[in-house]
Short mmCIF file of C-alpha atoms and ligand atoms in Angstrom, two decimals:
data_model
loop_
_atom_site.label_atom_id
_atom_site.label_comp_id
_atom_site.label_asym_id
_atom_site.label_seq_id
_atom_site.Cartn_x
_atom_site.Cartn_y
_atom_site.Cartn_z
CA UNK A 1 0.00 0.00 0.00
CA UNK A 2 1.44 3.25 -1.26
CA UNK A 3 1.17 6.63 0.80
CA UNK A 4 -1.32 9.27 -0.96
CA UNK A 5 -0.94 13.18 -0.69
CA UNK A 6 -4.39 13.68 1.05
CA UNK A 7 -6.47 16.47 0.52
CA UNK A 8 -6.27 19.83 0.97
CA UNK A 9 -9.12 20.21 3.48
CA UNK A 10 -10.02 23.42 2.31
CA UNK A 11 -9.07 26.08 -0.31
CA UNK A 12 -5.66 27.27 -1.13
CA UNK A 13 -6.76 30.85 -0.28
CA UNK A 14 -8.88 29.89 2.26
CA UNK A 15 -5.95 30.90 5.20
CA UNK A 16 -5.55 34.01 3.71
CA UNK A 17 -4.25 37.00 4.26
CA UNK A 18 -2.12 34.83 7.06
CA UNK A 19 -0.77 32.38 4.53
CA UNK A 20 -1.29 33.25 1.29
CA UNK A 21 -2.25 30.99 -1.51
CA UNK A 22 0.77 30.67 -3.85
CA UNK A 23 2.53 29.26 -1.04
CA UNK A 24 -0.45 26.67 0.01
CA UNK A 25 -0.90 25.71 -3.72
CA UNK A 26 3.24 24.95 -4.50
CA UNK A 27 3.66 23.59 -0.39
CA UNK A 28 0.86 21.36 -0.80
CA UNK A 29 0.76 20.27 -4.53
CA UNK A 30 4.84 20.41 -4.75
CA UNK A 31 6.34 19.84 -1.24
CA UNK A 32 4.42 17.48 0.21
CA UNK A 33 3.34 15.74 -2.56
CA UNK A 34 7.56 14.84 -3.58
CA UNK A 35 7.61 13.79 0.41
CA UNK A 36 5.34 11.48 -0.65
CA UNK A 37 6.96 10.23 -3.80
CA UNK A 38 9.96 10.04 -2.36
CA UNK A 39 8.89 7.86 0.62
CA UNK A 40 6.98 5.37 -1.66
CA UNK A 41 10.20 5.07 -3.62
CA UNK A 42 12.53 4.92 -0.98
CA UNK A 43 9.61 2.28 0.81
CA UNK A 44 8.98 0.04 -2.47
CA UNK A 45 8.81 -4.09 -2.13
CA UNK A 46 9.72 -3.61 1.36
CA UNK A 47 7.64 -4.58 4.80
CA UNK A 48 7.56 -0.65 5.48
CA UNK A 49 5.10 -0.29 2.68
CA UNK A 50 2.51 -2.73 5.15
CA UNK A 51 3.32 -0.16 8.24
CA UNK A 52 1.48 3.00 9.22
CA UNK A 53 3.43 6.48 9.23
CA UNK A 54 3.29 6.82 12.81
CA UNK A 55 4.54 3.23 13.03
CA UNK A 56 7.75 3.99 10.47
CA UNK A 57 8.48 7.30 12.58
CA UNK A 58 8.83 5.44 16.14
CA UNK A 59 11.26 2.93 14.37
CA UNK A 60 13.08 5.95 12.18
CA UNK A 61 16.41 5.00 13.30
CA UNK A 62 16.20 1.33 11.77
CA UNK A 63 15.69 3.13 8.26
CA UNK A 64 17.61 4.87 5.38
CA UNK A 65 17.91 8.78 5.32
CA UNK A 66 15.99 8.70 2.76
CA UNK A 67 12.85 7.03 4.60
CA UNK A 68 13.69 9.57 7.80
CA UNK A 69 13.31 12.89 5.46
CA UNK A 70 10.32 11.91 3.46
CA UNK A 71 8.70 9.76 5.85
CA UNK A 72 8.83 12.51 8.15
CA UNK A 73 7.99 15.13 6.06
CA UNK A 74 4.79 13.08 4.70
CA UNK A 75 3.43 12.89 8.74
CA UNK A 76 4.70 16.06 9.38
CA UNK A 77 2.62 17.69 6.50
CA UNK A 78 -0.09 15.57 7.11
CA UNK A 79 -0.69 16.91 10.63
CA UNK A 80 0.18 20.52 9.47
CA UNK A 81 -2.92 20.39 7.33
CA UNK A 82 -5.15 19.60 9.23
CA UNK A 83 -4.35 21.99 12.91
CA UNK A 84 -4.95 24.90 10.82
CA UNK A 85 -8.51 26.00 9.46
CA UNK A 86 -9.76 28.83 8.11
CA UNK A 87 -12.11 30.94 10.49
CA UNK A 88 -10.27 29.29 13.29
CA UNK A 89 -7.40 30.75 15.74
CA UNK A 90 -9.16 32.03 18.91
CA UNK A 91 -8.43 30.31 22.32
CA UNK A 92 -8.33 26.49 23.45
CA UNK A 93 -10.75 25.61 25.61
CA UNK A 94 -11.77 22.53 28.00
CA UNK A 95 -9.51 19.58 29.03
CA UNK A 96 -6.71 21.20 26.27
CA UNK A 97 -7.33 24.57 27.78
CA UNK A 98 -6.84 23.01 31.68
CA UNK A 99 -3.60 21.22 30.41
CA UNK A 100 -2.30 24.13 28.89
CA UNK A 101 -2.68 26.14 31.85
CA UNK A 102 -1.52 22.77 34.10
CA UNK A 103 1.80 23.06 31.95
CA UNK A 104 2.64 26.87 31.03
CA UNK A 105 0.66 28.87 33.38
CA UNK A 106 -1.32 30.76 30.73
CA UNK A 107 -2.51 30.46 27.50
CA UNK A 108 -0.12 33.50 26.36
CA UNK A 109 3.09 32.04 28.05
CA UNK A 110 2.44 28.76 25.95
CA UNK A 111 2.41 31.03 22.96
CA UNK A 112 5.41 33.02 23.93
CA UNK A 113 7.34 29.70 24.14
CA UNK A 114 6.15 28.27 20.85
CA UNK A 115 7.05 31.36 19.21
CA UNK A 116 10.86 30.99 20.71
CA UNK A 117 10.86 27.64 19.45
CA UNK A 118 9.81 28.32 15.84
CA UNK A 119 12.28 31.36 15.67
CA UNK A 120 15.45 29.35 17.41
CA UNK A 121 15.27 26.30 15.05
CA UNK A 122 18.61 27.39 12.94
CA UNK A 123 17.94 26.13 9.35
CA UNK A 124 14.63 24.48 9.20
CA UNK A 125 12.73 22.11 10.88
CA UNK A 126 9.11 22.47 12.92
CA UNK A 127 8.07 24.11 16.32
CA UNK A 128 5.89 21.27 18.02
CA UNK A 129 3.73 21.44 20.71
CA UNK A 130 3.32 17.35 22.48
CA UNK A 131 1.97 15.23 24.69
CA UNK A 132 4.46 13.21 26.59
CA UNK A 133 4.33 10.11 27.61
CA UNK A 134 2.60 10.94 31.19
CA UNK A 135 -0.06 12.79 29.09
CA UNK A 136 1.48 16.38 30.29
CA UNK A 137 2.50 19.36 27.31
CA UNK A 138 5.20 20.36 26.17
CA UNK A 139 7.16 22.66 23.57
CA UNK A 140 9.64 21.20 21.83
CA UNK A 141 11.52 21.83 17.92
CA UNK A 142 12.86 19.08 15.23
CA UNK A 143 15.43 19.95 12.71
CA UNK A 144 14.67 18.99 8.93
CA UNK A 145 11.44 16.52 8.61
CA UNK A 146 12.11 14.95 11.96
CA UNK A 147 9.42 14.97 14.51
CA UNK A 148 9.02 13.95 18.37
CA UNK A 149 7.28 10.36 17.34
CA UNK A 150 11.03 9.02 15.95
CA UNK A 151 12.86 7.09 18.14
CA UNK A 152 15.59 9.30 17.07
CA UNK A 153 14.27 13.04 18.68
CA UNK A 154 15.83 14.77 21.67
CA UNK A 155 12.57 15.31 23.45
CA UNK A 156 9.61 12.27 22.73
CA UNK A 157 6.21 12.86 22.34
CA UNK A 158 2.97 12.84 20.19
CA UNK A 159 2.59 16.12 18.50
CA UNK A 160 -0.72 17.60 18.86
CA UNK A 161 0.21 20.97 16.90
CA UNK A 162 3.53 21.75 14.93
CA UNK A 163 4.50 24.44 12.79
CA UNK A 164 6.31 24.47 9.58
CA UNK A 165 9.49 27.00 9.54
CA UNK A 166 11.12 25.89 6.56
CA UNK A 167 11.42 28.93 4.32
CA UNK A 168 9.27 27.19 1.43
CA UNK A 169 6.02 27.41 4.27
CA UNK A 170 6.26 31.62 4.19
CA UNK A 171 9.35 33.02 2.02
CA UNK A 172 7.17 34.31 -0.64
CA UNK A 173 5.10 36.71 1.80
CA UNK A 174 7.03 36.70 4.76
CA UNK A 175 10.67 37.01 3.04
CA UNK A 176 13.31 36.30 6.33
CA UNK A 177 10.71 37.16 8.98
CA UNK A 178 9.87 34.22 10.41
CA UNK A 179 8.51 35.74 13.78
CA UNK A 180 5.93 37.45 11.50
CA UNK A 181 4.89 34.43 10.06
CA UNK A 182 4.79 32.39 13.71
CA UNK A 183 2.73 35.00 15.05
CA UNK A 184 0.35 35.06 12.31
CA UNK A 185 0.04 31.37 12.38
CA UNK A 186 -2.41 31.65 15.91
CA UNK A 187 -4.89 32.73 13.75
CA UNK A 188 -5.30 30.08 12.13
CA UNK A 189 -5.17 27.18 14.80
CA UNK A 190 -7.67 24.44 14.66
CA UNK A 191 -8.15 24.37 18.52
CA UNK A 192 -10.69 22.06 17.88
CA UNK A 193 -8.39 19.60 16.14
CA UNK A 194 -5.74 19.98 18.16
CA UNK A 195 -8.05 19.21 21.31
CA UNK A 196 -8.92 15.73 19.27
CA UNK A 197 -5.37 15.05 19.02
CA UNK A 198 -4.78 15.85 22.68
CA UNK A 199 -8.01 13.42 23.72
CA UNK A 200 -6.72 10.80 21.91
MN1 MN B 301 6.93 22.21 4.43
#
């Protein structure tokens, strides 16, 4: 069984004016879409091609490079997708909301540190926000298409939001400001996706 690129679940424009279109239409149609080519050649005749994504990340260290950068950047995209809606941003609330509070104080300081995560990452990579193992949050960043699933990540967890800060996800309207770009991103949050992730 092949990966797929899945769908875009809503328009390329449809994040706008936060992240503009152009860069939706060549991240999702062009990016992702050679993460997943990549990964189903780098995956072909072999037992990876039985195993879920999730399942290949958690064992990343028993693969080729090749499997580690596209594998990852296939979940990574995946999830990226789907925590960000348009209409959305706002505030968490409920059991995400509590757990948030639980682990940062306030809604704001979780923000704050996010934000210091996205713009530290030298190079690129993803700002992450997880669920450990004991079910507590955390912040946390991955360099290149690694995320906190592989066995191979300084700090382990299951990410429940992440953000792209490779220059393809805002160079064409945010140029070198990445800060811009992570701050515009809260506006664009799925909480309520996010809070699925975190339930599950
Ligand atoms: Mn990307």
């Amino acid at each position: 069984m092949a990966f797929t690129l899945p769908a875009l679940p809503y328009a390329f424009n449809a994040l706008e004016p936060h992240i503009d279109a152009r860069t939706m239409e060549i991240h999702h149609g062009k990016h992702h879409n050679a993460y997943v080519t990549n990964l189903n050649n780098a995956i072909a005749g072999k037992p990876e091609e039985n195993l879920s994504i999730e399942e290949i990340c958690k064992n990343i260290s028993k693969y080729p490079i090749a499997v580690r950068n596209n594998g990852g950047g296939h979940y990574n995209h995946s999830l990226f997708w789907t925590v960000m809606a348009p209409n959305a941003g706002g505030a968490p609330t409920g059991a995400l909301a509590d757990a948030i509070n639980a682990a940062f104080g306030t809604f704001d300081e979780l923000k704050t540190k996010f934000n210091t995560a996205a713009a530290g990452r030298f190079g690129s990579g993803w700002a992450w926000l997880i669920k450990d193992s004991a079910g507590k949050l955390a912040i946390t960043s991955t360099p290149n298409q690694d995320n906190p699933l592989m066995d191979v990540a300084e700090v382990k967890g299951t990410p429940i939001l992440g953000l792209d800060v490779w220059e393809h996800a805002y160079y064409l309207n945010y140029q070198n400001r990445r800060p811009d770009y992570a701050a515009a991103f809260w506006n664009v949050v799925n909480w309520s996706e996010v809070a699925k992730r975190f339930a599950k």
